[in-house]
Amino acid sequence: MSIPTSIEVVDATLFTSVDPVILAGSACAVCGAHVFPPIESCPTCSSLDVETVALPTEGTVWSWTTQHFAPKPPFRTDEFTPFSIGYVDLGLVIVQGWLVGKTQWAIGERVNLVLAKAWTNESDTVFTFGFEAVT
Amino acid sequence: MSVKTDDIFIVGAARTEFGRFDGEDNELAERAVRGALADCGLTWSDIELAVGGTNGETKPDNLVSRLGLTGLPFVTVKNGCATGGVALMTARNGLIAENLDIACVVGYDNHARGAFNASPARYGLGDWYGATGMMVTTSYFALKIARYLHEHGIDQRTLGYASAKAFDYAQEHPYAWRRKPVSVDEAMDADMINDPLTRYMFCSPDAGAVSLVLARGSRAFDLCETPIRLASVALRGRRPGSFEVFSPWLSPGNRTSPSIDAAKAAFELAGITPADVQVAQLQDTDSGAEVIHLGETGLVAHGDQEAAYRNGEFDIDGRLPVNTDGGLLANGEPVGASGLRQVHEIVRQLQGRADGKQVPGAPRVGFTHVYGAPGISACSVLINEGAQP
Ligand SMILES: [Zn+2]
């Protein structure tokens, strides 16, 4: 039996699994639209028949930017350094998230989902999701 | 032309300087309203319907305590960056629906400095979204234009052209805020805020007020030498496939935009095509927004923007002068006033009395476009119909 891990994340509802990391989305039973994070009704066809699903963990960079100044609160960080944000095309849905490991990207670059350190909470590290380049 | 009684005209227009302002929000608004009334020789007691818009905390309908307790109906609108367009539409529709003759529209704001600080809960998003730095308007603009440039094979330098053009117009506009010229190279080489957008490619929140007086066709020509017909005004929201601010996800596939839909509706209602437009105002919250909106409104084919800027097509003597008062880039954005500033500038251009650079050749047809969160756009077509026979 594996030892239960307790990884603290920014919001547990974003994930179907934290280890290995998998994002949770909603799939509409009526029109097939996928959204992130999970919601109660379909924004495309207004159906209430939606279910939580695991989203793909690999995709391509759809757009990117690097944040060169520290955002105002409620942004939280231990120490600001410029970081990249992108939209990643997962096929079923395009998801916004951190792009980690570097600050210059190319649209179309292949990436996969990882956990990334968001900030430190007293002694615990709090993680969010990000995407890093497939090497 | 033969004036129809249901035609609505703009007969009075006034704006304040935009920039930093230490006084009360309502003081700015009052100044604009009194200016617009003076422009057409009316007094507050002549106004039958008022519509006011602000994104701040003050109540526009309480302006009556400064302007006069005449008992008139005063509607308040609050639609973010599209507030001005919505206020204009509301006044127009009110005149027609209630068979009134004269309405006053006012938009104003007095924002603190710095980028807007948005709260995730107000947009139905979890705290994680703000805490992890996703909820930043400048990064949204950057992500949107980065994708647009890629999809249409447009060079980044196009963004520098857009900024340089804005500040070039503004240096001759007495009401603009940032009037110091910026060259294309300076814009490109300035501090990077969010790749590919530099410091000179964003507008900032500031203060200002604009007011317009609208009149039915039967009254317009008595009140104003050159009334400008509001040929159409259309408001549209987002559909699946649009790319809006504060979106944790986007749908794949065909891209749509409320700007595309609103512009199309405004042109159809007015019975003209984008090619008929001789002077235009577009939402340029950042340089990239102007580039995108040139394409989405149909004024320029997607991908042709770069050559058009380089060839001076949007300059004062070009094919289609755009944002001739310096736009949002040079005026800043008092959110409630911004859309009406656009209409003010077009009205003055079509009347041949521009405050800054005047489009030569007596332009007849103008167009305005606002766009903002959470994915709405309002467009209008304005026409100088000439003297009444
Ligand atoms: Zn659906």
mmCIF file of C-alpha atoms in Angstrom, chain A residues 8 14 66:
data_model
loop_
_atom_site.group_PDB
_atom_site.id
_atom_site.type_symbol
_atom_site.label_atom_id
_atom_site.label_comp_id
_atom_site.label_asym_id
_atom_site.label_seq_id
_atom_site.Cartn_x
_atom_site.Cartn_y
_atom_site.Cartn_z
ATOM 1 C CA GLU A 8 -1.259 21.195 -0.654
ATOM 2 C CA LEU A 14 -9.084 22.118 -10.102
ATOM 3 C CA THR A 66 5.635 36.767 -19.707
#
